[in-house]
Short mmCIF file of C-alpha atoms and ligand atoms in Angstrom, two decimals:
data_model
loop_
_atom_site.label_atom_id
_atom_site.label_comp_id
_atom_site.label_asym_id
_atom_site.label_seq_id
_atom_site.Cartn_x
_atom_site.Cartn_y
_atom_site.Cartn_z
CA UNK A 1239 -10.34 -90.10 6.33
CA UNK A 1240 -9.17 -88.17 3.26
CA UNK A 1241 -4.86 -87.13 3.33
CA UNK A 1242 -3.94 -83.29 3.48
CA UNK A 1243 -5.13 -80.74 5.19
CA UNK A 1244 -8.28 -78.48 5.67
CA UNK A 1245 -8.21 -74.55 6.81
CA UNK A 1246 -12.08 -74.99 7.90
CA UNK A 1247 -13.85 -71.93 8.19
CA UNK A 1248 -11.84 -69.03 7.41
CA UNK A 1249 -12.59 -65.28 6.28
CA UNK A 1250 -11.18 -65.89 2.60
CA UNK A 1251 -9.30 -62.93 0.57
CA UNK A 1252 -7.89 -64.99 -2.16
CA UNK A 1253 -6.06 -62.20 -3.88
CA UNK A 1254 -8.14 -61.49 -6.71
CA UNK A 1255 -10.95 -59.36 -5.03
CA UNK A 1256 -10.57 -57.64 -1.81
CA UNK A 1257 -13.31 -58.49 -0.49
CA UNK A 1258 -13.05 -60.82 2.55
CA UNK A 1259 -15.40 -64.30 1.67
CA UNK A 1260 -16.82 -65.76 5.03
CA UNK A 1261 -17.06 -69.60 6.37
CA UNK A 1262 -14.72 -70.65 3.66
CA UNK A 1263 -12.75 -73.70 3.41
CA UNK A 1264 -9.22 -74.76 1.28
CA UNK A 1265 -8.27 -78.15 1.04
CA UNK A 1266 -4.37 -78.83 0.30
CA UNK A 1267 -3.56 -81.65 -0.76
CA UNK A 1268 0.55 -82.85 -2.22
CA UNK A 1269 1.33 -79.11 -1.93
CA UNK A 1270 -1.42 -77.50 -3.62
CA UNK A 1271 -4.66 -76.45 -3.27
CA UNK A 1272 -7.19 -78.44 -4.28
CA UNK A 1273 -10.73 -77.03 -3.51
CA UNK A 1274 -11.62 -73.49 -2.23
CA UNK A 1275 -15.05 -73.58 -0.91
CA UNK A 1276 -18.01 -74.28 2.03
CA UNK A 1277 -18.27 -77.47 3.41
CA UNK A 1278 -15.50 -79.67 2.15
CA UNK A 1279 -15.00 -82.98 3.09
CA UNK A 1280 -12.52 -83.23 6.34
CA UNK A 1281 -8.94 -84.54 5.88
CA UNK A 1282 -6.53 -85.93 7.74
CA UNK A 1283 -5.39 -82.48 9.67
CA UNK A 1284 -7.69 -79.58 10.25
CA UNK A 1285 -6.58 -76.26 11.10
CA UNK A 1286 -9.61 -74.80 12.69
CA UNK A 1287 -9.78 -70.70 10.98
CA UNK A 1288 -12.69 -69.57 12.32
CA UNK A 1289 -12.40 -65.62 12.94
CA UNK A 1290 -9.28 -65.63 11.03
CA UNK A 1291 -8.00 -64.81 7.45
CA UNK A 1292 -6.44 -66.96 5.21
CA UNK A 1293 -4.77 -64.80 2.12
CA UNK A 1294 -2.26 -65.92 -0.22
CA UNK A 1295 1.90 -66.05 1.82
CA UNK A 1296 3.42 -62.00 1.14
CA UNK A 1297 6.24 -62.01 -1.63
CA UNK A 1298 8.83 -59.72 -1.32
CA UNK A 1299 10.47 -58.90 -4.70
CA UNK A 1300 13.70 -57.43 -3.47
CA UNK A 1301 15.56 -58.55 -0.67
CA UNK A 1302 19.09 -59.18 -0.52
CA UNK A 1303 19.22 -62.20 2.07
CA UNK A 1304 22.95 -62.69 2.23
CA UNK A 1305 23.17 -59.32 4.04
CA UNK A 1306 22.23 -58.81 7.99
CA UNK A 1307 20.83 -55.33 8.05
CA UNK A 1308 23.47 -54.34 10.10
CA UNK A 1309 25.40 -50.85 9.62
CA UNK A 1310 28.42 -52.51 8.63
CA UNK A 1311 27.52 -53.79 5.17
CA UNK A 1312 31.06 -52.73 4.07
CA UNK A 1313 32.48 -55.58 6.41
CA UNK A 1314 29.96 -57.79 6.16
CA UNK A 1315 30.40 -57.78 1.93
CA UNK A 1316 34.51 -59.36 3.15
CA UNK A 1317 33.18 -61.75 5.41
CA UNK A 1318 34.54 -65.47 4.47
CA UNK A 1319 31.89 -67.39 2.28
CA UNK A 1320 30.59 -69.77 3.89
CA UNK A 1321 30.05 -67.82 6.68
CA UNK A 1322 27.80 -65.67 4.26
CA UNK A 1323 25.94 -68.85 3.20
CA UNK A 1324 24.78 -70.20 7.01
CA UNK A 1325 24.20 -66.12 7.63
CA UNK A 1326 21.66 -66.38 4.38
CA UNK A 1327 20.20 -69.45 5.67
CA UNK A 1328 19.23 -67.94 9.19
CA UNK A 1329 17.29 -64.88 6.68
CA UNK A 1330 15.29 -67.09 4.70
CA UNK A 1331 14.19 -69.17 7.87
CA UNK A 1332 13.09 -65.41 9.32
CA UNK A 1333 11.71 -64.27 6.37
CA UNK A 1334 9.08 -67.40 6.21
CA UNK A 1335 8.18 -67.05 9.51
CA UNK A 1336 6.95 -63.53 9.08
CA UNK A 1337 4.88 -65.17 6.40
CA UNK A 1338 6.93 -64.10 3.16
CA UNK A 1339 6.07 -67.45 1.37
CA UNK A 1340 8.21 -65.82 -1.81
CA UNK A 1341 11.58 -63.37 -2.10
CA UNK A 1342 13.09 -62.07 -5.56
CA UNK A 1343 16.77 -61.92 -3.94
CA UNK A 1344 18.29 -59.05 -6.02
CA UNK A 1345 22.21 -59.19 -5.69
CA UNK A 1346 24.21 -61.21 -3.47
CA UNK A 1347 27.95 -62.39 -3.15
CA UNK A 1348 29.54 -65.35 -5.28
CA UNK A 1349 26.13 -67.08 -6.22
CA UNK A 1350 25.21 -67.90 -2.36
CA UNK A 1351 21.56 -67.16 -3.39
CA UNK A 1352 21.16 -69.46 -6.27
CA UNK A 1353 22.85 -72.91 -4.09
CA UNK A 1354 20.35 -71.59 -1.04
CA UNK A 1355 17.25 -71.44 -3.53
CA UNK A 1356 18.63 -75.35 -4.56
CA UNK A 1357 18.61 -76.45 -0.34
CA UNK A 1358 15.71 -74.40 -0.40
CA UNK A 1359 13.93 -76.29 -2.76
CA UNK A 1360 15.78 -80.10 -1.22
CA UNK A 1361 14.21 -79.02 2.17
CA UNK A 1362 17.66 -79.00 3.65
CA UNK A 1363 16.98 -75.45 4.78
CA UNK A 1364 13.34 -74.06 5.40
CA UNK A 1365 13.28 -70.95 3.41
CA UNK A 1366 10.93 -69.27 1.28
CA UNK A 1367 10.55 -69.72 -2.84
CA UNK A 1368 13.55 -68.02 -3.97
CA UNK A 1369 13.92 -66.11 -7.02
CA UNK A 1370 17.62 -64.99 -7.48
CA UNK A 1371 19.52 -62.78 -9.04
CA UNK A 1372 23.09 -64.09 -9.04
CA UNK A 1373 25.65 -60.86 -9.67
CA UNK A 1374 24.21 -57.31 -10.13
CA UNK A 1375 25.82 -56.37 -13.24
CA UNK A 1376 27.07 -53.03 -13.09
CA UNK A 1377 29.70 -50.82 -14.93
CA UNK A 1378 33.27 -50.49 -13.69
CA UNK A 1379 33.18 -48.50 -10.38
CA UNK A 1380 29.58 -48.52 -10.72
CA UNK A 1381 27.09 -49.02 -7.55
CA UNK A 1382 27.50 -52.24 -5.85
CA UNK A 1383 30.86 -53.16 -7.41
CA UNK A 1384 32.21 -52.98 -3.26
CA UNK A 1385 29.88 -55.52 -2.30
CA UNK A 1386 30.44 -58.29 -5.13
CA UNK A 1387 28.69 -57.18 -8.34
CA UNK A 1388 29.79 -58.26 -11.40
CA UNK A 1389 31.36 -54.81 -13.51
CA UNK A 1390 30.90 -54.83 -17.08
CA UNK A 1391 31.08 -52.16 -19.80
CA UNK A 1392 29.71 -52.02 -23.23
CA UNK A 1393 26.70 -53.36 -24.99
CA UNK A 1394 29.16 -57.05 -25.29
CA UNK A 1395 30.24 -56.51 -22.02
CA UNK A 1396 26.93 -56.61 -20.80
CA UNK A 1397 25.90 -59.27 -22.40
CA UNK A 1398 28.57 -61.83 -21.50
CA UNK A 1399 28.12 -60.44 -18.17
CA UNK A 1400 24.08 -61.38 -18.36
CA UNK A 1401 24.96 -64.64 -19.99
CA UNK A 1402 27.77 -65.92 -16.91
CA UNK A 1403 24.16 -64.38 -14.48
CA UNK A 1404 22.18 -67.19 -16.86
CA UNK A 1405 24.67 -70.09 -17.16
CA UNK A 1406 25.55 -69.64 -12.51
CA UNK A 1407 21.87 -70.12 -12.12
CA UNK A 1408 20.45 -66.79 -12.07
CA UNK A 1409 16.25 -66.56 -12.28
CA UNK A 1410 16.49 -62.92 -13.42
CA UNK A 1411 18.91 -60.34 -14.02
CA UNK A 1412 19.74 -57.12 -12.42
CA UNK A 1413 21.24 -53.92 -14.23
CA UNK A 1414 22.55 -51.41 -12.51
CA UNK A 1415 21.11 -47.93 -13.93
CA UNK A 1416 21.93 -45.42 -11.65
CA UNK A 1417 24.28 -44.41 -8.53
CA UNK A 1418 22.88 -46.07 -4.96
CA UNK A 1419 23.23 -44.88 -1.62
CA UNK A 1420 25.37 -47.10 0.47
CA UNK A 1421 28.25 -47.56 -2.68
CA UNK A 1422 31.13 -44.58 -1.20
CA UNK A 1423 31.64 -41.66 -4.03
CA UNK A 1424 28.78 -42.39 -6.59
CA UNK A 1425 25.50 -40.50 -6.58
CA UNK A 1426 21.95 -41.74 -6.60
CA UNK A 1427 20.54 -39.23 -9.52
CA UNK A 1428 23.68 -40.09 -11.85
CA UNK A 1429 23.09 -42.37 -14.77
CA UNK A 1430 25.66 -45.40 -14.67
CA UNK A 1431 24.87 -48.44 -17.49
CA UNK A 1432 23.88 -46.83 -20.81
CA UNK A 1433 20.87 -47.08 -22.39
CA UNK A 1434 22.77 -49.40 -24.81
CA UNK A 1435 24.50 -51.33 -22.55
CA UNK A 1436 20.92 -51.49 -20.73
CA UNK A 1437 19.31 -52.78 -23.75
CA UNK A 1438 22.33 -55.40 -24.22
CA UNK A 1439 21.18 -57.05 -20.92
CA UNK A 1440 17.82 -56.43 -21.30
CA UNK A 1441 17.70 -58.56 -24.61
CA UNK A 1442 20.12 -61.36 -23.22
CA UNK A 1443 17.65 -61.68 -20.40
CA UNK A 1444 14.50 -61.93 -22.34
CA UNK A 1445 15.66 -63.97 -25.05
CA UNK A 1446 16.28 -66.55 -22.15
CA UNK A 1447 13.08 -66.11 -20.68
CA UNK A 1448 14.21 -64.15 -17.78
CA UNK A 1449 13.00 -60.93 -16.53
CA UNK A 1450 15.25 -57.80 -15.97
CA UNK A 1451 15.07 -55.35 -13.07
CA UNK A 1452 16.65 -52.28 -12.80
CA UNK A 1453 18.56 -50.49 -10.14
CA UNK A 1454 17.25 -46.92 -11.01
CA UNK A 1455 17.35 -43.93 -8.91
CA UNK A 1456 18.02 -40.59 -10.75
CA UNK A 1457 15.57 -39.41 -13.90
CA UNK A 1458 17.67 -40.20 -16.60
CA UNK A 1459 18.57 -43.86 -15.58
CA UNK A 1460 15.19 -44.80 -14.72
CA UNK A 1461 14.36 -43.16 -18.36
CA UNK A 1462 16.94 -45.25 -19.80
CA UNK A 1463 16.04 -48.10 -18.59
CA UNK A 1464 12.19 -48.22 -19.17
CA UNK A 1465 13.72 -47.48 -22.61
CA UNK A 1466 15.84 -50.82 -22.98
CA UNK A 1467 12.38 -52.55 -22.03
CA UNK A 1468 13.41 -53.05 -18.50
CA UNK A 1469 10.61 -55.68 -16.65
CA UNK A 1470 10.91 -53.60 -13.33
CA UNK A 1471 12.25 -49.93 -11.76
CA UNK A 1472 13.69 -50.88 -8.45
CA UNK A 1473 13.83 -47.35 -5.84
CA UNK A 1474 12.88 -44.92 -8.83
CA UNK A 1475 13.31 -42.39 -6.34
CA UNK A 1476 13.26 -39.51 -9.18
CA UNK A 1477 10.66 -40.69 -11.83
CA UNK A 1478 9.35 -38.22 -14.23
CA UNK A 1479 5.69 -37.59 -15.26
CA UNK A 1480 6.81 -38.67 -18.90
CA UNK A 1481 8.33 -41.86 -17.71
CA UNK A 1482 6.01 -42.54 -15.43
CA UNK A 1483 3.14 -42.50 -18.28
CA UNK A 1484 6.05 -44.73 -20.31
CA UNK A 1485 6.26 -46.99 -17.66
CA UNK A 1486 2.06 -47.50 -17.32
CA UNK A 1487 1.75 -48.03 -20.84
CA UNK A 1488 4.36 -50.63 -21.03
CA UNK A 1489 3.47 -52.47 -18.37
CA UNK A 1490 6.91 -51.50 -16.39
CA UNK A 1491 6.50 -52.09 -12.76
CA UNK A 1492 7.85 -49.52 -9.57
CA UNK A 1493 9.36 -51.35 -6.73
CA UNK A 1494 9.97 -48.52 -4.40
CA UNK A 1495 11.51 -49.96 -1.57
CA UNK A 1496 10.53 -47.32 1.50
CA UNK A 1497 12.07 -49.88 3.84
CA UNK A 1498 15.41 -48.92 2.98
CA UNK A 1499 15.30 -45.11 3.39
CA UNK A 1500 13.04 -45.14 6.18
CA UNK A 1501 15.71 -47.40 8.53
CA UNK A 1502 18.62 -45.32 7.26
CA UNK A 1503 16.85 -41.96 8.02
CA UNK A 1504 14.97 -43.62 11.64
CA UNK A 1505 18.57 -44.64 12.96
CA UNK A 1506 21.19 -42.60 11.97
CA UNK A 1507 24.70 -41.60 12.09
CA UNK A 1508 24.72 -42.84 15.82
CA UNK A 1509 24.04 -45.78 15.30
CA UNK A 1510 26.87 -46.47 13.40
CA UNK A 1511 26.00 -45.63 9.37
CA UNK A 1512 28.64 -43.59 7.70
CA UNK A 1513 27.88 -39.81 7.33
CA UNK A 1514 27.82 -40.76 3.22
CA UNK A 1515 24.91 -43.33 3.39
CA UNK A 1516 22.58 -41.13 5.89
CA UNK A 1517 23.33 -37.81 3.83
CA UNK A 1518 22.52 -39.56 0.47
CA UNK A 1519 18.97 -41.10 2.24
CA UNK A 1520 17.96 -37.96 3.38
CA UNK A 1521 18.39 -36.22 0.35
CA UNK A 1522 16.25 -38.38 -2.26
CA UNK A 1523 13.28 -39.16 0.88
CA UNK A 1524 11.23 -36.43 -0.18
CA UNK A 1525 11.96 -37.19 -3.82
CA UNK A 1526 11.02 -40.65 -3.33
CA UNK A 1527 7.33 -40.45 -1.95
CA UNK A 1528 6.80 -37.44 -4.65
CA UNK A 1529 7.91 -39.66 -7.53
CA UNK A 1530 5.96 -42.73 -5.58
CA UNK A 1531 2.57 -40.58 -5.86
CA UNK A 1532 3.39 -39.68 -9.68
CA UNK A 1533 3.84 -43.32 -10.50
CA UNK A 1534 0.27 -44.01 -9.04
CA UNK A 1535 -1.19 -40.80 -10.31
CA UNK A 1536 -0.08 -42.09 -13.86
CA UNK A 1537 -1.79 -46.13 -12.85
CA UNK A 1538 2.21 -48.14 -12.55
CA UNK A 1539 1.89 -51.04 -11.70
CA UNK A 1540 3.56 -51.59 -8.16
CA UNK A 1541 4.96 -54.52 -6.49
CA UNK A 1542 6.58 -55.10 -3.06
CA UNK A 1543 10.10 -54.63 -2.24
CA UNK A 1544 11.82 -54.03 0.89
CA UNK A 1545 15.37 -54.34 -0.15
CA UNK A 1546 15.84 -56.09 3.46
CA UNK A 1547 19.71 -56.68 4.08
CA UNK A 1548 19.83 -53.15 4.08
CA UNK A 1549 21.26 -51.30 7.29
CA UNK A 1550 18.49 -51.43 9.89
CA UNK A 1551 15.65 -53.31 7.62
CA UNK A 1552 15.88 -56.70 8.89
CA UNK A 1553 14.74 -60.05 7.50
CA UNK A 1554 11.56 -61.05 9.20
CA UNK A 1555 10.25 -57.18 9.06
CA UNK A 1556 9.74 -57.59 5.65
CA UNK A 1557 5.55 -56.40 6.01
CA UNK A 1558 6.94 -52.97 7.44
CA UNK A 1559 6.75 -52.01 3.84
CA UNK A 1560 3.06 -52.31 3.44
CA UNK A 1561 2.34 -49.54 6.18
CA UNK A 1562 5.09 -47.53 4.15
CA UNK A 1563 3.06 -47.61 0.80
CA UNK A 1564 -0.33 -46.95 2.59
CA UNK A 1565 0.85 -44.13 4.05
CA UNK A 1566 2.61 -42.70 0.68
CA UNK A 1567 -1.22 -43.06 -0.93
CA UNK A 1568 -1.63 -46.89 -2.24
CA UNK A 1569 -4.61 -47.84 -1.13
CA UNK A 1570 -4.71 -50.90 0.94
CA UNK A 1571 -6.18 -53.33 -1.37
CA UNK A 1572 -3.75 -52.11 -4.17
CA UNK A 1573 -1.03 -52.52 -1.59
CA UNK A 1574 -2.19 -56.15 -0.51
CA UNK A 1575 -2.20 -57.05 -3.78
CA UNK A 1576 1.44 -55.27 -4.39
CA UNK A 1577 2.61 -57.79 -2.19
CA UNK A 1578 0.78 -61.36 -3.30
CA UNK A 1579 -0.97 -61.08 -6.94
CA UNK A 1580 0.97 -57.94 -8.45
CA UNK A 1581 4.18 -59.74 -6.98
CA UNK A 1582 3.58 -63.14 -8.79
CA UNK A 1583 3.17 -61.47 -11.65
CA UNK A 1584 6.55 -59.05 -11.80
CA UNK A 1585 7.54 -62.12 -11.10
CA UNK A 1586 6.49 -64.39 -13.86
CA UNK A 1587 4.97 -66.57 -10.69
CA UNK A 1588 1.08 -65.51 -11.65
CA UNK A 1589 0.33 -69.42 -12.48
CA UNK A 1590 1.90 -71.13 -9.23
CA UNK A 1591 1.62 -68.51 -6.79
CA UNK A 1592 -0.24 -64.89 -5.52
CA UNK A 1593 -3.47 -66.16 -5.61
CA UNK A 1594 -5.80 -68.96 -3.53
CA UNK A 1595 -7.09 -70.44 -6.81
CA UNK A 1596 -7.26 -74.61 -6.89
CA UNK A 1597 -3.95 -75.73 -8.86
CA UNK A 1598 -2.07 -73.23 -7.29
CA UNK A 1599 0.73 -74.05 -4.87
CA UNK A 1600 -0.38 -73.89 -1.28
CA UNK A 1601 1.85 -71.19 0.09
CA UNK A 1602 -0.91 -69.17 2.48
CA UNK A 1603 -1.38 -67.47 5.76
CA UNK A 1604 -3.67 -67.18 8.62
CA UNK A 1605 -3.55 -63.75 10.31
CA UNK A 1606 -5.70 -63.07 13.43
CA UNK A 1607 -7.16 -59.54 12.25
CA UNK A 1608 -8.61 -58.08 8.92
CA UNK A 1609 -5.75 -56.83 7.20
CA UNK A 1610 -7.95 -54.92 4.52
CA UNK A 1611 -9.23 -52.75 7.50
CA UNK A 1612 -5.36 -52.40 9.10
CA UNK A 1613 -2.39 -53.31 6.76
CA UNK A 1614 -0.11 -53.16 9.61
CA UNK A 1615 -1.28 -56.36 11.37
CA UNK A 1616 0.84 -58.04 8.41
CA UNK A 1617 4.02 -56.12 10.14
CA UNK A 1618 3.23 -58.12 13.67
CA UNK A 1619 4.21 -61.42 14.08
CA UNK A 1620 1.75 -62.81 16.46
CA UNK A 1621 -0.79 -61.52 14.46
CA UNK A 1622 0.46 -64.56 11.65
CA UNK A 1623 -1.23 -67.41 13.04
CA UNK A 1624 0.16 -70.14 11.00
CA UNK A 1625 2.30 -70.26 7.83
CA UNK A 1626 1.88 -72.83 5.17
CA UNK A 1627 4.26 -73.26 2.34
CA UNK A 1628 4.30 -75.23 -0.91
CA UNK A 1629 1.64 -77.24 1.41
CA UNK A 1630 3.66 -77.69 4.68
CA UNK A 1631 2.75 -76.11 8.23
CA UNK A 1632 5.53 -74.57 9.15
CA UNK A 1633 4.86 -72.30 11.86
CA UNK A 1634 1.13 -72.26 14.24
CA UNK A 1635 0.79 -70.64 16.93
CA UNK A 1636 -2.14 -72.00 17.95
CA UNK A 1637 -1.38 -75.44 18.12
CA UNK A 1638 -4.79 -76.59 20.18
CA UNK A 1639 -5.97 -75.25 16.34
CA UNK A 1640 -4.84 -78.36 14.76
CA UNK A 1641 -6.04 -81.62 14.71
CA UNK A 1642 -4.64 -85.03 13.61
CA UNK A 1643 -1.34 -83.43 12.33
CA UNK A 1644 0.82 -86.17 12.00
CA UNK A 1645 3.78 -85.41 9.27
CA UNK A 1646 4.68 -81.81 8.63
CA UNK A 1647 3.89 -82.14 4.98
CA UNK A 1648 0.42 -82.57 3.42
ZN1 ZN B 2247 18.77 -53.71 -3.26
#
């Protein structure tokens, strides 16, 4: 009998088309898949998928897994270090299990992100692909610079800023263009980096192959930083008609991270958020969905983003985000692929992952439900059958499924 593993059977959407493929079969074999198709040959373990769909594992591009979610993200940004790190571990095991095969981790303390991606990849921790970050870099007193971000000002500034980001580890870089929420005494809709500080870090980025995301919020920074030839608007919770048409024809993606607002505004001020963060939420919400619907209106390209780590948006809830899109106007396909083909590609992943295509790495799931006719079965976790990534089983819940599974890894 042949080595790796066989999903027989399955209703196929392979993140290309939408359109769910019957009685299919993908063979994985040393982590990747190695025939898509009817009637392949059996190997060594079979998970049996029929009435179930196999789609490429979800990819979350920004998460910030060094954070618990919890109201007190002041505290929790003073907590001792290594503390932090066993706390980030305990994320990335959730966030696989939920079937997140893939996280862009956008900001986290003292580099904990880029040594987790490294145990990650070891298999000392399980954990999803990680894509890191390192420091936000943001101006002096800008947002983030409470929990950790690294300040700089000035187009050099910036760029020795990016360049410590590159030389820690960092997969891609994040500029901070606007005020945030849950940073005390700055505003969302004011403009922070310049556009020439912007384009400093957008340059140092790119020149070392890395992509740049931006933390924009208000009009201007957004504007600014689709203008320094930033790879991706994170929140863009005020985007203009103009920008948005900017944005289309440049390719610029929208992460708009509902998650985040949506917890802030479901829980509260008694549940223990400051009367700052829940004030600041409330105010940009309806912004938010208005400049959501402008960005489609005007075709952006839009990825998914949770910014889990934020108070009440857990790890492991990460598919919540789908439902939030969906119901903002994305249609479901467009918001299925926003989280597996559109993903890959934001982040420069489009040859290795977001797609069920033979070569690519075997990072899939098997969900009991159609997902194209319900996006929210993504969002239950005993609707994910089984996870697989970079070829391993890592999580079935219906074992009797699987036969002649001897190792974990295939
Ligand atoms: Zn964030």
């Amino acid at each position: 009998m042949a080595a790796g593993m066989l999903l027989r059977g399955a209703t196929l959407l392979d993140g290309r088309r939408w359109e769910p493929q019957s009685d299919r079969d993908v063979v994985i074999e040393g982590g990747r898949i190695t025939a898509v198709g009817k009637g392949c040959s059996a190997a060594q373990t079979v998970l049996d998928c029929r009435g179930l769909t196999v789609m490429p594992g979800l990819i979350d591009c920004h998460v910030h897994l060094s954070v618990t979610g919890g109201p007190d993200f002041l505290r929790e940004a003073r907590d001792p270090l290594a503390f932090v790190a066993w706390r980030a571990a305990k994320h990335a095991r959730d966030t696989l299990q939920a079937g997140f095969t893939t996280v862009r981790s956008l900001g986290d303390r003292d580099y904990v992100t880029v040594h987790l991606r490294e145990a990650v990849a070891e298999g000392l921790v399980e954990g999803p692909r990680i894509v890191t970050a390192g420091l936000p870099i943001c101006m002096t007193g800008g947002h983030g610079w409470l929990f950790g971000s690294r300040e700089a000002d000035g187009a050099d500034g910036v760029r020795q800023a990016v360049r410590e980001q590159l030389k820690a580890g960092a997969d891609v870089i994040k500029l901070i263009a606007t005020g945030g929420v849950l940073t005390p005494g700055v505003q969302p809709g004011a403009p922070q980096l310049t556009r020439a500080e912007l384009e400093a870090g957008v340059e140092e980025a790119h020149k070392a192959g890395r992509r740049a995301a931006a933390h924009a919020q208000g009009a201007e920074g957004i504007r600014n930083a689709v203008l320094a030839g930033i790879d991706s608007i994170e929140h863009g919770f005020y985007l203009e008609e103009d920008t948005a048409s900017l944005m289309a024809t440049r390719g610029t993606y929208l992460v708009p991270t509902f998650s985040a607002l949506r917890n802030i505004l479901a829980h509260g001020t008694s549940a223990g958020l400051a009367e700052y963060v829940v004030q600041k939420a409330a105010t940009v919400s309806t912004a938010q969905v208005e400049s959501f619907q402008r960005a489609l209106a005007a075709g952006v390209r839009v990825a998914l983003g949770t910014d889990a780590g934020t108070p009440f948006n857990y790890h492991g809830a990460n598919a919540q985000e789908l439902g939030h899109m969906v119901e903002a106007g994305l249609p479901v396909a467009r918001a299925l692929a926003a989280a597996t083909s559109e993903a890959a590609t934001l982040l420069g992943l489009d040859h290795e992952i977001g797609t069920i295509d033979v070569g690519k790495a075997a990072d899939l799931i098997v969900v009991d439900g159609d997902p194209l006719a319900d996006v929210r079965i993504l969002a239950d976790q005993a609707r994910i059958v089984a996870v697989i990534a970079r070829g391993r089983l890592l999580r079935c819940t219906h074992p009797a499924r699987v036969t002649g599974l001897s190792g974990r890894s295939v």
